[in-house]
Amino acid sequence: AYFPETIGWPPAAILAQSSPYPAVIMEFARASDGETMLVIAQTASRSFHPEVAIRFHTISETVPLDLRGRSAQLDAGLCEDRTACSRLEWDEGDVHLMLTMKAPSVELIRIAESMLH
């Protein structure tokens, strides 16, 4: 699996719920200063859009993406602090995954591809 060395482990925060449907959100911080850099959300509902620590200011591009045989959607643009921002969403069986990162989309795609078996 690929996980950038600049991001600290373990997750800085883990949020979970069981009702009205199961969902888990993990926030990962940059090792050097604790700023949230990566958010991974897994949920049983496609309508779940969590308020995450990484927010887009503008989305400049939304494209469909083949993620190792899975249909995914990639959003790329700028975060609220005007740094590169990307989000990748796809379904894995009954689970919807959403990864959001303060980084160019190539980095996020690399992380997502390493999550697939």
CSV table of N, CA and C in Angstrom, one decimal:
chain,number,residue,atom,x,y,z
A,1,ALA,N,0.8,-1.2,0.0
A,1,ALA,CA,0.0,0.0,0.0
A,1,ALA,C,0.9,1.2,0.0
A,2,TYR,N,0.4,2.3,-0.6
A,2,TYR,CA,1.1,3.6,-0.7
A,2,TYR,C,0.5,4.5,0.3
A,3,PHE,N,1.3,5.1,1.1
A,3,PHE,CA,0.9,6.2,2.1
A,3,PHE,C,2.0,7.2,2.1
A,4,PRO,N,1.8,8.4,1.8
A,4,PRO,CA,2.9,9.4,1.7
A,4,PRO,C,3.6,9.6,3.1
A,5,GLU,N,4.9,9.7,3.0
A,5,GLU,CA,5.7,9.8,4.3
A,5,GLU,C,5.4,11.1,5.0
A,6,THR,N,4.9,12.1,4.3
A,6,THR,CA,4.6,13.4,4.9
A,6,THR,C,3.4,13.4,5.8
A,7,ILE,N,2.6,12.4,5.6
A,7,ILE,CA,1.3,12.3,6.4
A,7,ILE,C,1.5,11.3,7.6
A,8,GLY,N,1.1,11.8,8.8
A,8,GLY,CA,1.4,11.0,10.0
A,8,GLY,C,0.4,9.9,10.1
A,9,TRP,N,0.9,8.9,10.9
A,9,TRP,CA,0.1,7.7,11.2
A,9,TRP,C,0.2,7.5,12.7
A,10,PRO,N,-0.8,7.2,13.4
A,10,PRO,CA,-2.1,6.8,13.0
A,10,PRO,C,-3.0,8.0,12.7
A,11,PRO,N,-4.3,7.8,12.3
A,11,PRO,CA,-5.1,8.9,12.0
A,11,PRO,C,-5.2,9.9,13.2
A,12,ALA,N,-5.3,11.2,12.9
A,12,ALA,CA,-5.4,12.2,13.9
A,12,ALA,C,-6.8,12.2,14.5
A,13,ALA,N,-7.8,11.7,13.8
A,13,ALA,CA,-9.2,11.7,14.3
A,13,ALA,C,-9.9,10.6,13.6
A,14,ILE,N,-10.8,9.9,14.3
A,14,ILE,CA,-11.7,8.9,13.7
A,14,ILE,C,-13.1,9.2,14.2
A,15,LEU,N,-14.0,9.3,13.3
A,15,LEU,CA,-15.4,9.5,13.6
A,15,LEU,C,-16.2,8.4,13.0
A,16,ALA,N,-17.2,7.9,13.8
A,16,ALA,CA,-18.0,6.8,13.3
A,16,ALA,C,-19.5,6.9,13.8
A,17,GLN,N,-20.3,6.3,13.0
A,17,GLN,CA,-21.7,6.3,13.4
A,17,GLN,C,-22.3,4.9,12.9
A,18,SER,N,-23.4,4.5,13.5
A,18,SER,CA,-24.0,3.3,13.1
A,18,SER,C,-25.5,3.6,12.6
A,19,SER,N,-26.0,4.7,12.9
A,19,SER,CA,-27.3,5.1,12.6
A,19,SER,C,-27.4,6.5,12.0
A,20,PRO,N,-28.1,6.8,11.0
A,20,PRO,CA,-29.1,5.9,10.3
A,20,PRO,C,-28.5,4.9,9.4
A,21,TYR,N,-27.2,5.0,9.1
A,21,TYR,CA,-26.4,4.0,8.4
A,21,TYR,C,-25.0,4.0,8.8
A,22,PRO,N,-24.2,2.9,8.7
A,22,PRO,CA,-22.8,2.9,9.1
A,22,PRO,C,-22.0,3.9,8.3
A,23,ALA,N,-21.1,4.6,9.0
A,23,ALA,CA,-20.1,5.5,8.3
A,23,ALA,C,-18.9,5.7,9.2
A,24,VAL,N,-17.8,5.8,8.6
A,24,VAL,CA,-16.5,6.0,9.3
A,24,VAL,C,-15.7,7.1,8.5
A,25,ILE,N,-15.2,8.1,9.3
A,25,ILE,CA,-14.4,9.1,8.7
A,25,ILE,C,-13.0,9.1,9.4
A,26,MET,N,-11.9,9.1,8.7
A,26,MET,CA,-10.6,9.1,9.3
A,26,MET,C,-9.9,10.4,8.7
A,27,GLU,N,-9.3,11.2,9.6
A,27,GLU,CA,-8.6,12.4,9.2
A,27,GLU,C,-7.1,12.1,9.5
A,28,PHE,N,-6.3,12.4,8.6
A,28,PHE,CA,-4.8,12.3,8.7
A,28,PHE,C,-4.2,13.6,8.6
A,29,ALA,N,-3.2,13.9,9.5
A,29,ALA,CA,-2.5,15.2,9.5
A,29,ALA,C,-1.1,15.1,9.0
A,30,ARG,N,-0.7,16.2,8.5
A,30,ARG,CA,0.7,16.3,8.0
A,30,ARG,C,1.6,16.1,9.2
A,31,ALA,N,2.6,15.3,9.1
A,31,ALA,CA,3.5,15.0,10.2
A,31,ALA,C,4.2,16.2,10.8
A,32,SER,N,4.6,17.1,9.9
A,32,SER,CA,5.4,18.3,10.4
A,32,SER,C,4.6,19.3,11.2
A,33,ASP,N,3.3,19.5,10.9
A,33,ASP,CA,2.6,20.6,11.7
A,33,ASP,C,1.2,20.2,12.1
A,34,GLY,N,0.7,19.0,11.9
A,34,GLY,CA,-0.6,18.6,12.4
A,34,GLY,C,-1.8,19.1,11.5
A,35,GLU,N,-1.5,19.8,10.4
A,35,GLU,CA,-2.6,20.2,9.6
A,35,GLU,C,-3.3,19.0,8.9
A,36,THR,N,-4.6,19.0,8.8
A,36,THR,CA,-5.3,17.9,8.2
A,36,THR,C,-5.0,17.9,6.7
A,37,MET,N,-4.5,16.8,6.1
A,37,MET,CA,-4.1,16.7,4.7
A,37,MET,C,-4.9,15.7,3.9
A,38,LEU,N,-5.5,14.7,4.6
A,38,LEU,CA,-6.2,13.6,4.0
A,38,LEU,C,-7.4,13.2,4.8
A,39,VAL,N,-8.5,13.0,4.2
A,39,VAL,CA,-9.7,12.5,4.8
A,39,VAL,C,-10.2,11.4,4.0
A,40,ILE,N,-10.4,10.2,4.7
A,40,ILE,CA,-11.0,9.0,4.1
A,40,ILE,C,-12.3,8.7,4.7
A,41,ALA,N,-13.4,8.7,3.9
A,41,ALA,CA,-14.8,8.5,4.4
A,41,ALA,C,-15.3,7.2,3.8
A,42,GLN,N,-15.9,6.3,4.6
A,42,GLN,CA,-16.5,5.1,4.1
A,42,GLN,C,-17.9,5.0,4.7
A,43,THR,N,-18.9,4.8,3.8
A,43,THR,CA,-20.2,4.8,4.3
A,43,THR,C,-21.1,3.9,3.5
A,44,ALA,N,-22.2,3.5,4.1
A,44,ALA,CA,-23.2,2.6,3.4
A,44,ALA,C,-24.2,3.4,2.7
A,45,SER,N,-24.1,4.8,2.6
A,45,SER,CA,-25.0,5.6,1.9
A,45,SER,C,-24.3,6.6,1.0
A,46,ARG,N,-24.7,6.6,-0.3
A,46,ARG,CA,-24.1,7.5,-1.3
A,46,ARG,C,-24.5,9.0,-1.0
A,47,SER,N,-25.6,9.2,-0.3
A,47,SER,CA,-26.1,10.5,0.0
A,47,SER,C,-25.3,11.2,1.2
A,48,PHE,N,-24.4,10.4,1.8
A,48,PHE,CA,-23.7,10.9,3.0
A,48,PHE,C,-22.5,11.8,2.5
A,49,HIS,N,-22.6,13.1,2.8
A,49,HIS,CA,-21.5,14.0,2.4
A,49,HIS,C,-21.0,14.7,3.7
A,50,PRO,N,-20.0,14.2,4.3
A,50,PRO,CA,-19.6,14.7,5.6
A,50,PRO,C,-19.0,16.1,5.5
A,51,GLU,N,-19.2,16.9,6.6
A,51,GLU,CA,-18.4,18.1,6.7
A,51,GLU,C,-17.0,17.7,7.1
A,52,VAL,N,-16.1,17.8,6.2
A,52,VAL,CA,-14.7,17.4,6.4
A,52,VAL,C,-13.8,18.6,6.6
A,53,ALA,N,-12.7,18.3,7.2
A,53,ALA,CA,-11.7,19.4,7.5
A,53,ALA,C,-11.1,20.0,6.2
A,54,ILE,N,-11.2,19.3,5.1
A,54,ILE,CA,-10.7,19.8,3.8
A,54,ILE,C,-11.9,20.2,3.0
A,55,ARG,N,-12.0,21.5,2.7
A,55,ARG,CA,-13.1,22.0,1.9
A,55,ARG,C,-12.6,22.7,0.6
A,56,PHE,N,-13.3,22.5,-0.5
A,56,PHE,CA,-13.0,23.1,-1.8
A,56,PHE,C,-13.4,24.5,-1.8
A,57,HIS,N,-12.6,25.4,-2.4
A,57,HIS,CA,-12.9,26.7,-2.7
A,57,HIS,C,-13.5,26.7,-4.1
A,58,THR,N,-12.8,26.1,-5.0
A,58,THR,CA,-13.3,25.9,-6.4
A,58,THR,C,-13.0,24.5,-6.9
A,59,ILE,N,-13.9,24.0,-7.7
A,59,ILE,CA,-13.6,22.7,-8.4
A,59,ILE,C,-13.5,23.1,-9.9
A,60,SER,N,-12.3,22.9,-10.4
A,60,SER,CA,-12.0,23.3,-11.8
A,60,SER,C,-12.2,22.2,-12.8
A,61,GLU,N,-12.3,20.9,-12.3
A,61,GLU,CA,-12.5,19.8,-13.2
A,61,GLU,C,-13.1,18.6,-12.4
A,62,THR,N,-14.1,18.0,-13.1
A,62,THR,CA,-14.8,16.8,-12.6
A,62,THR,C,-14.7,15.8,-13.7
A,63,VAL,N,-14.1,14.7,-13.5
A,63,VAL,CA,-13.9,13.7,-14.6
A,63,VAL,C,-14.2,12.3,-14.1
A,64,PRO,N,-14.8,11.5,-15.0
A,64,PRO,CA,-15.0,10.1,-14.6
A,64,PRO,C,-13.6,9.4,-14.7
A,65,LEU,N,-13.3,8.4,-13.9
A,65,LEU,CA,-12.0,7.8,-13.9
A,65,LEU,C,-12.2,6.3,-13.7
A,66,ASP,N,-11.5,5.5,-14.5
A,66,ASP,CA,-11.4,4.1,-14.3
A,66,ASP,C,-10.4,3.8,-13.2
A,67,LEU,N,-10.8,3.4,-12.1
A,67,LEU,CA,-9.9,3.1,-11.0
A,67,LEU,C,-9.8,1.6,-10.8
A,68,ARG,N,-8.8,1.0,-11.6
A,68,ARG,CA,-8.6,-0.4,-11.6
A,68,ARG,C,-9.9,-1.2,-11.8
A,69,GLY,N,-10.7,-0.8,-12.8
A,69,GLY,CA,-12.0,-1.5,-13.1
A,69,GLY,C,-13.2,-1.0,-12.3
A,70,ARG,N,-13.0,0.0,-11.5
A,70,ARG,CA,-14.1,0.6,-10.7
A,70,ARG,C,-14.4,2.0,-11.3
A,71,SER,N,-15.7,2.3,-11.5
A,71,SER,CA,-16.1,3.6,-12.0
A,71,SER,C,-16.0,4.6,-10.8
A,72,ALA,N,-15.1,5.6,-11.0
A,72,ALA,CA,-14.9,6.6,-10.0
A,72,ALA,C,-15.1,8.0,-10.6
A,73,GLN,N,-15.2,8.9,-9.7
A,73,GLN,CA,-15.3,10.4,-10.1
A,73,GLN,C,-14.2,11.1,-9.4
A,74,LEU,N,-13.5,11.9,-10.1
A,74,LEU,CA,-12.4,12.7,-9.6
A,74,LEU,C,-12.7,14.2,-9.7
A,75,ASP,N,-12.6,14.9,-8.6
A,75,ASP,CA,-12.8,16.4,-8.6
A,75,ASP,C,-11.4,16.9,-8.3
A,76,ALA,N,-11.0,18.0,-9.1
A,76,ALA,CA,-9.7,18.7,-8.8
A,76,ALA,C,-10.0,20.2,-8.8
A,77,GLY,N,-9.3,20.8,-7.9
A,77,GLY,CA,-9.4,22.3,-7.9
A,77,GLY,C,-8.5,22.9,-6.8
A,78,LEU,N,-9.1,23.9,-6.1
A,78,LEU,CA,-8.4,24.5,-5.0
A,78,LEU,C,-9.1,24.4,-3.7
A,79,CYS,N,-8.4,24.2,-2.6
A,79,CYS,CA,-9.0,24.2,-1.3
A,79,CYS,C,-9.2,25.7,-0.9
A,80,GLU,N,-9.9,25.8,0.3
A,80,GLU,CA,-10.2,27.1,0.8
A,80,GLU,C,-8.9,28.0,1.0
A,81,ASP,N,-7.8,27.3,1.3
A,81,ASP,CA,-6.5,28.1,1.5
A,81,ASP,C,-5.8,28.2,0.2
A,82,ARG,N,-6.4,27.9,-1.0
A,82,ARG,CA,-5.9,28.1,-2.3
A,82,ARG,C,-4.8,27.1,-2.7
A,83,THR,N,-4.6,26.1,-2.0
A,83,THR,CA,-3.7,25.0,-2.3
A,83,THR,C,-4.4,24.0,-3.2
A,84,ALA,N,-3.7,23.1,-3.9
A,84,ALA,CA,-4.3,22.1,-4.7
A,84,ALA,C,-5.2,21.2,-3.8
A,85,CYS,N,-6.3,20.8,-4.4
A,85,CYS,CA,-7.3,20.0,-3.6
A,85,CYS,C,-7.8,19.0,-4.6
A,86,SER,N,-8.1,17.8,-4.1
A,86,SER,CA,-8.6,16.7,-5.0
A,86,SER,C,-9.5,15.8,-4.1
A,87,ARG,N,-10.5,15.2,-4.8
A,87,ARG,CA,-11.4,14.3,-4.2
A,87,ARG,C,-11.7,13.2,-5.1
A,88,LEU,N,-11.8,12.0,-4.6
A,88,LEU,CA,-12.0,10.8,-5.5
A,88,LEU,C,-13.1,10.0,-4.8
A,89,GLU,N,-14.1,9.6,-5.5
A,89,GLU,CA,-15.2,8.8,-5.0
A,89,GLU,C,-15.5,7.6,-5.8
A,90,TRP,N,-15.8,6.4,-5.2
A,90,TRP,CA,-16.2,5.2,-5.9
A,90,TRP,C,-16.9,4.3,-4.9
A,91,ASP,N,-17.6,3.3,-5.5
A,91,ASP,CA,-18.3,2.3,-4.7
A,91,ASP,C,-17.5,1.0,-4.8
A,92,GLU,N,-17.5,0.4,-3.6
A,92,GLU,CA,-16.8,-0.9,-3.5
A,92,GLU,C,-17.9,-1.8,-2.8
A,93,GLY,N,-18.6,-2.5,-3.7
A,93,GLY,CA,-19.8,-3.3,-3.2
A,93,GLY,C,-20.8,-2.4,-2.6
A,94,ASP,N,-21.2,-2.6,-1.4
A,94,ASP,CA,-22.2,-1.7,-0.8
A,94,ASP,C,-21.6,-0.5,0.0
A,95,VAL,N,-20.3,-0.3,-0.2
A,95,VAL,CA,-19.7,0.7,0.6
A,95,VAL,C,-19.3,1.8,-0.4
A,96,HIS,N,-19.6,3.1,-0.1
A,96,HIS,CA,-19.2,4.2,-0.9
A,96,HIS,C,-17.9,4.8,-0.2
A,97,LEU,N,-16.9,5.0,-1.0
A,97,LEU,CA,-15.6,5.6,-0.5
A,97,LEU,C,-15.4,7.0,-1.0
A,98,MET,N,-14.9,7.9,-0.2
A,98,MET,CA,-14.6,9.3,-0.6
A,98,MET,C,-13.3,9.7,0.0
A,99,LEU,N,-12.3,10.0,-0.8
A,99,LEU,CA,-11.0,10.4,-0.3
A,99,LEU,C,-10.8,11.9,-0.7
A,100,THR,N,-10.5,12.7,0.2
A,100,THR,CA,-10.3,14.1,-0.1
A,100,THR,C,-8.9,14.5,0.4
A,101,MET,N,-8.1,15.2,-0.4
A,101,MET,CA,-6.7,15.5,0.0
A,101,MET,C,-6.3,16.9,-0.5
A,102,LYS,N,-5.4,17.5,0.4
A,102,LYS,CA,-4.8,18.7,0.0
A,102,LYS,C,-3.5,18.3,-0.8
A,103,ALA,N,-3.7,18.1,-2.1
A,103,ALA,CA,-2.6,17.6,-2.9
A,103,ALA,C,-3.2,17.5,-4.4
A,104,PRO,N,-2.3,17.5,-5.3
A,104,PRO,CA,-2.7,17.3,-6.7
A,104,PRO,C,-3.3,15.9,-6.8
A,105,SER,N,-4.2,15.7,-7.8
A,105,SER,CA,-5.0,14.5,-7.9
A,105,SER,C,-4.1,13.2,-8.2
A,106,VAL,N,-2.9,13.4,-8.8
A,106,VAL,CA,-2.1,12.2,-9.0
A,106,VAL,C,-1.7,11.6,-7.7
A,107,GLU,N,-1.5,12.3,-6.7
A,107,GLU,CA,-1.1,11.8,-5.4
A,107,GLU,C,-2.3,11.0,-4.8
A,108,LEU,N,-3.5,11.6,-4.9
A,108,LEU,CA,-4.7,10.9,-4.3
A,108,LEU,C,-5.0,9.6,-5.1
A,109,ILE,N,-4.8,9.7,-6.4
A,109,ILE,CA,-5.1,8.4,-7.2
A,109,ILE,C,-4.1,7.3,-6.8
A,110,ARG,N,-2.9,7.7,-6.5
A,110,ARG,CA,-1.9,6.7,-6.1
A,110,ARG,C,-2.3,6.0,-4.8
A,111,ILE,N,-2.8,6.8,-3.9
A,111,ILE,CA,-3.3,6.3,-2.6
A,111,ILE,C,-4.4,5.4,-2.8
A,112,ALA,N,-5.4,5.8,-3.6
A,112,ALA,CA,-6.6,5.1,-3.8
A,112,ALA,C,-6.3,3.7,-4.5
A,113,GLU,N,-5.5,3.8,-5.5
A,113,GLU,CA,-5.1,2.5,-6.2
A,113,GLU,C,-4.5,1.5,-5.3
A,114,SER,N,-3.7,2.0,-4.3
A,114,SER,CA,-3.1,1.1,-3.4
A,114,SER,C,-4.0,0.5,-2.4
A,115,MET,N,-5.2,1.1,-2.3
A,115,MET,CA,-6.3,0.6,-1.4
A,115,MET,C,-7.0,-0.6,-2.0
A,116,LEU,N,-6.9,-0.8,-3.3
A,116,LEU,CA,-7.7,-1.8,-4.0
A,116,LEU,C,-6.9,-3.1,-4.1
A,117,HIS,N,-7.7,-4.2,-4.0
A,117,HIS,CA,-7.0,-5.5,-4.1
A,117,HIS,C,-7.5,-6.2,-5.3
